[in-house]
Amino acid sequence: MSKVVIALLHHPVLDRQGAVITTAITNLDLHDMARSACTFGVGAFYIVHPVAAQRELAERVKAHWVDGSGAKRIPTREPAMSLLRIVPAIEDVYASEGGRANVDVYVTSARGEGRTVMSYPEARVKMRESARTPLVLFGTGWGLAPALIETSDAFLAPIDGASATGYNHLSVRAACAIILDRLLGTRE
Ligand code: SAM
């Protein structure tokens, strides 16, 4: 099984009205998702952003924690932040992973209505058996754009809450940790 890789997309994602937008990078996303990725043995954590200035910001954050004073102050953050790969578009992720034909793309969302969703046990088996690299996509804003979801290979079952009110508004950071545990965690 190839190592799972993950990507956080800032475009194409949706806004509250359902329009396709580009979101700004959130520093907390970089740290928290990198730490989850490192904890679960993920091979790379791609940050996808079309705006060069935003990519430069992410590169500076990475450099601080991998080569700079951050690495000296909190050495345990270095292996996590070293997983960051900052790229302009999802196509760059595919290219880095041997091309789209070499990748199994799994998408995530809180909204699975009308979708054929894949359970986590099923995804674990597919990841183990497939010769292609498993790539799990996470969105920002109000979620991944439909065009991206339509071209994916699997729609991972939404994490369902248990709130009596039906409240289900996880941060992408929390959702990433839960999903990686379900896919790669070693304890039931
Ligand atoms: N509500 C939108 C959605 O889930 O698509 C956006 C929520 S959050 C700001 C953005 C990302 O977190 C989503 O694109 C998805 O990757 C992840 N996410 C949030 N809640 C989730 C859930 N209940 N199940 C699976 N993924 C979730």
Short mmCIF file of C-alpha atoms and ligand atoms in Angstrom, two decimals:
data_model
loop_
_atom_site.label_atom_id
_atom_site.label_comp_id
_atom_site.label_asym_id
_atom_site.label_seq_id
_atom_site.Cartn_x
_atom_site.Cartn_y
_atom_site.Cartn_z
CA MET A 1 0.00 0.00 0.00
CA SER A 2 1.38 3.42 -0.95
CA LYS A 3 1.46 5.99 1.82
CA VAL A 4 -1.70 8.04 2.06
CA VAL A 5 -1.26 11.70 1.12
CA ILE A 6 -3.67 14.49 1.96
CA ALA A 7 -4.43 17.90 0.46
CA LEU A 8 -6.11 21.01 1.85
CA LEU A 9 -7.76 22.99 -0.93
CA HIS A 10 -8.31 26.72 -0.89
CA HIS A 11 -9.67 26.60 -4.44
CA PRO A 12 -12.03 25.47 -5.88
CA VAL A 13 -14.18 25.64 -2.75
CA LEU A 14 -17.65 27.05 -2.04
CA ASP A 15 -18.87 30.08 -0.18
CA ARG A 16 -22.07 30.26 1.87
CA GLN A 17 -24.12 30.95 -1.30
CA GLY A 18 -22.58 28.04 -3.20
CA ALA A 19 -20.33 30.14 -5.43
CA VAL A 20 -16.84 28.86 -6.21
CA ILE A 21 -14.26 30.94 -4.39
CA THR A 22 -10.69 31.00 -3.14
CA THR A 23 -10.15 31.11 0.62
CA ALA A 24 -7.23 32.46 2.60
CA ILE A 25 -4.76 30.12 4.27
CA THR A 26 -5.31 29.66 8.01
CA ASN A 27 -2.07 29.16 9.90
CA LEU A 28 -3.80 26.86 12.42
CA ASP A 29 -4.83 24.52 9.59
CA LEU A 30 -1.19 24.09 8.57
CA HIS A 31 -0.03 23.18 12.06
CA ASP A 32 -2.92 21.04 13.25
CA MET A 33 -3.33 19.06 10.04
CA ALA A 34 0.43 18.58 9.68
CA ARG A 35 0.56 17.19 13.22
CA SER A 36 -2.33 14.83 12.49
CA ALA A 37 -0.71 13.78 9.21
CA CYS A 38 2.59 13.03 10.95
CA THR A 39 0.82 11.15 13.75
CA PHE A 40 -0.91 8.83 11.29
CA GLY A 41 2.05 8.26 8.95
CA VAL A 42 0.75 10.32 6.03
CA GLY A 43 3.38 10.71 3.29
CA ALA A 44 2.74 14.36 2.34
CA PHE A 45 0.37 17.20 3.22
CA TYR A 46 -0.34 19.39 0.18
CA ILE A 47 -1.49 22.97 0.61
CA VAL A 48 -3.24 23.99 -2.60
CA HIS A 49 -3.52 27.75 -3.24
CA PRO A 50 -3.60 29.60 -6.60
CA VAL A 51 -2.33 32.92 -5.20
CA ALA A 52 1.48 33.21 -5.12
CA ALA A 53 1.52 35.55 -2.12
CA GLN A 54 -0.46 33.02 -0.10
CA ARG A 55 1.91 30.21 -1.10
CA GLU A 56 4.87 32.38 -0.10
CA LEU A 57 3.25 32.92 3.31
CA ALA A 58 2.84 29.16 3.76
CA GLU A 59 6.44 28.59 2.66
CA ARG A 60 7.63 31.10 5.28
CA VAL A 61 5.61 29.36 7.97
CA LYS A 62 7.07 26.01 6.92
CA ALA A 63 10.64 27.36 6.86
CA HIS A 64 10.25 28.83 10.33
CA TRP A 65 9.29 25.47 11.84
CA VAL A 66 11.58 23.27 9.71
CA ASP A 67 14.79 25.32 9.49
CA GLY A 68 14.21 28.38 11.68
CA SER A 69 13.85 29.28 15.33
CA GLY A 70 10.60 27.37 15.60
CA ALA A 71 12.42 24.10 14.98
CA LYS A 72 14.82 24.93 17.78
CA ARG A 73 12.08 25.99 20.19
CA ILE A 74 9.71 23.06 19.49
CA PRO A 75 11.71 20.30 17.77
CA THR A 76 8.71 17.97 17.62
CA ARG A 77 6.99 20.31 15.18
CA GLU A 78 9.72 19.89 12.54
CA PRO A 79 8.77 16.40 11.25
CA ALA A 80 5.14 17.46 10.96
CA MET A 81 5.76 20.73 9.14
CA SER A 82 8.28 18.99 6.90
CA LEU A 83 5.31 17.14 5.34
CA LEU A 84 4.00 20.40 3.85
CA ARG A 85 4.07 20.66 0.06
CA ILE A 86 2.74 24.01 -1.14
CA VAL A 87 1.40 24.03 -4.71
CA PRO A 88 -0.81 26.22 -6.94
CA ALA A 89 -3.40 23.67 -8.07
CA ILE A 90 -4.75 20.15 -7.56
CA GLU A 91 -3.13 19.21 -10.86
CA ASP A 92 0.26 19.86 -9.23
CA VAL A 93 -0.64 17.35 -6.52
CA TYR A 94 -1.50 14.74 -9.15
CA ALA A 95 1.77 15.46 -11.00
CA SER A 96 3.79 15.13 -7.78
CA GLU A 97 2.15 11.74 -7.14
CA GLY A 98 2.92 10.22 -10.54
CA GLY A 99 -0.05 11.63 -12.44
CA ARG A 100 -3.83 11.46 -12.02
CA ALA A 101 -3.86 7.82 -13.22
CA ASN A 102 -1.62 6.90 -10.32
CA VAL A 103 -3.85 8.41 -7.64
CA ASP A 104 -7.08 7.29 -5.96
CA VAL A 105 -8.86 10.55 -5.02
CA TYR A 106 -11.08 10.45 -1.91
CA VAL A 107 -13.18 13.52 -1.13
CA THR A 108 -14.68 14.56 2.19
CA SER A 109 -17.64 16.65 3.27
CA ALA A 110 -20.21 16.97 6.03
CA ARG A 111 -22.90 16.76 3.34
CA GLY A 112 -23.33 13.36 1.77
CA GLU A 113 -26.97 13.62 0.70
CA GLY A 114 -27.57 12.01 -2.68
CA ARG A 115 -24.04 10.71 -2.86
CA THR A 116 -22.76 7.14 -3.01
CA VAL A 117 -20.51 7.27 0.01
CA MET A 118 -17.67 4.91 0.93
CA SER A 119 -17.42 3.65 4.50
CA TYR A 120 -14.14 3.84 6.34
CA PRO A 121 -13.70 0.04 6.60
CA GLU A 122 -14.27 -0.16 2.84
CA ALA A 123 -11.78 2.66 2.24
CA ARG A 124 -9.18 0.93 4.41
CA VAL A 125 -9.46 -2.20 2.29
CA LYS A 126 -9.30 -0.24 -0.98
CA MET A 127 -6.26 1.70 0.20
CA ARG A 128 -4.54 -1.51 1.20
CA GLU A 129 -5.31 -3.30 -2.05
CA SER A 130 -4.88 -0.53 -4.59
CA ALA A 131 -1.52 0.01 -6.28
CA ARG A 132 -2.36 3.71 -6.64
CA THR A 133 -1.55 6.43 -4.12
CA PRO A 134 -4.51 7.25 -1.86
CA LEU A 135 -5.09 11.05 -1.88
CA VAL A 136 -7.64 12.44 0.59
CA LEU A 137 -8.97 15.93 -0.22
CA PHE A 138 -10.15 18.35 2.46
CA GLY A 139 -11.87 21.63 1.69
CA THR A 140 -12.11 25.04 3.28
CA GLY A 141 -14.91 27.56 3.29
CA TRP A 142 -18.20 25.76 2.78
CA GLY A 143 -16.55 22.73 1.26
CA LEU A 144 -15.05 21.33 -1.92
CA ALA A 145 -16.52 22.50 -5.22
CA PRO A 146 -18.86 19.98 -6.93
CA ALA A 147 -16.64 19.84 -10.02
CA LEU A 148 -13.85 18.44 -7.87
CA ILE A 149 -16.17 16.00 -6.12
CA GLU A 150 -17.56 14.75 -9.45
CA THR A 151 -14.08 13.85 -10.71
CA SER A 152 -13.08 11.99 -7.54
CA ASP A 153 -12.85 8.21 -7.16
CA ALA A 154 -14.63 7.94 -3.80
CA PHE A 155 -16.74 10.08 -1.48
CA LEU A 156 -15.85 9.22 2.09
CA ALA A 157 -18.84 8.92 4.41
CA PRO A 158 -19.44 12.19 6.27
CA ILE A 159 -18.60 12.15 9.96
CA ASP A 160 -22.03 12.14 11.54
CA GLY A 161 -22.55 13.99 14.76
CA ALA A 162 -24.68 12.75 17.61
CA SER A 163 -26.15 16.07 18.65
CA ALA A 164 -29.88 15.96 19.32
CA THR A 165 -30.06 19.25 17.42
CA GLY A 166 -28.28 17.80 14.37
CA TYR A 167 -25.43 20.27 14.84
CA ASN A 168 -22.52 19.19 12.60
CA HIS A 169 -20.01 21.93 11.89
CA LEU A 170 -16.58 20.44 12.43
CA SER A 171 -13.49 22.44 11.59
CA VAL A 172 -11.44 20.95 8.79
CA ARG A 173 -8.74 20.37 11.39
CA ALA A 174 -11.03 18.26 13.57
CA ALA A 175 -12.49 16.41 10.58
CA CYS A 176 -9.01 15.61 9.29
CA ALA A 177 -7.93 14.08 12.60
CA ILE A 178 -11.07 11.96 12.87
CA ILE A 179 -10.85 10.76 9.27
CA LEU A 180 -7.16 9.88 9.50
CA ASP A 181 -7.83 7.90 12.66
CA ARG A 182 -10.64 6.01 10.93
CA LEU A 183 -8.44 5.32 7.87
CA LEU A 184 -5.06 4.72 9.49
CA GLY A 185 -5.57 4.42 13.22
CA THR A 186 -4.50 1.13 14.81
CA ARG A 187 -7.05 0.90 17.64
CA GLU A 188 -10.78 0.19 17.25
N1 SAM B 1 -19.70 22.20 5.74
C1 SAM B 1 -18.71 22.17 4.66
C2 SAM B 1 -18.41 20.73 4.28
O1 SAM B 1 -18.34 19.90 5.17
O2 SAM B 1 -18.12 20.50 3.13
C3 SAM B 1 -17.39 22.87 5.09
C4 SAM B 1 -16.93 22.44 6.46
S1 SAM B 1 -15.27 22.67 6.87
C5 SAM B 1 -15.09 24.36 7.07
C6 SAM B 1 -14.43 22.29 5.44
C7 SAM B 1 -13.96 20.84 5.31
O3 SAM B 1 -13.89 20.08 6.50
C8 SAM B 1 -14.83 20.04 4.38
O4 SAM B 1 -14.54 20.36 3.01
C9 SAM B 1 -14.41 18.63 4.71
O5 SAM B 1 -13.16 18.36 4.09
C10 SAM B 1 -14.19 18.69 6.22
N2 SAM B 1 -15.36 18.34 7.00
C11 SAM B 1 -16.04 19.15 7.83
N3 SAM B 1 -17.04 18.50 8.44
C12 SAM B 1 -16.98 17.21 8.00
C13 SAM B 1 -17.74 16.03 8.25
N4 SAM B 1 -18.78 16.04 9.12
N5 SAM B 1 -17.40 14.89 7.61
C14 SAM B 1 -16.35 14.87 6.75
N6 SAM B 1 -15.60 15.96 6.46
C15 SAM B 1 -15.91 17.11 7.08
#
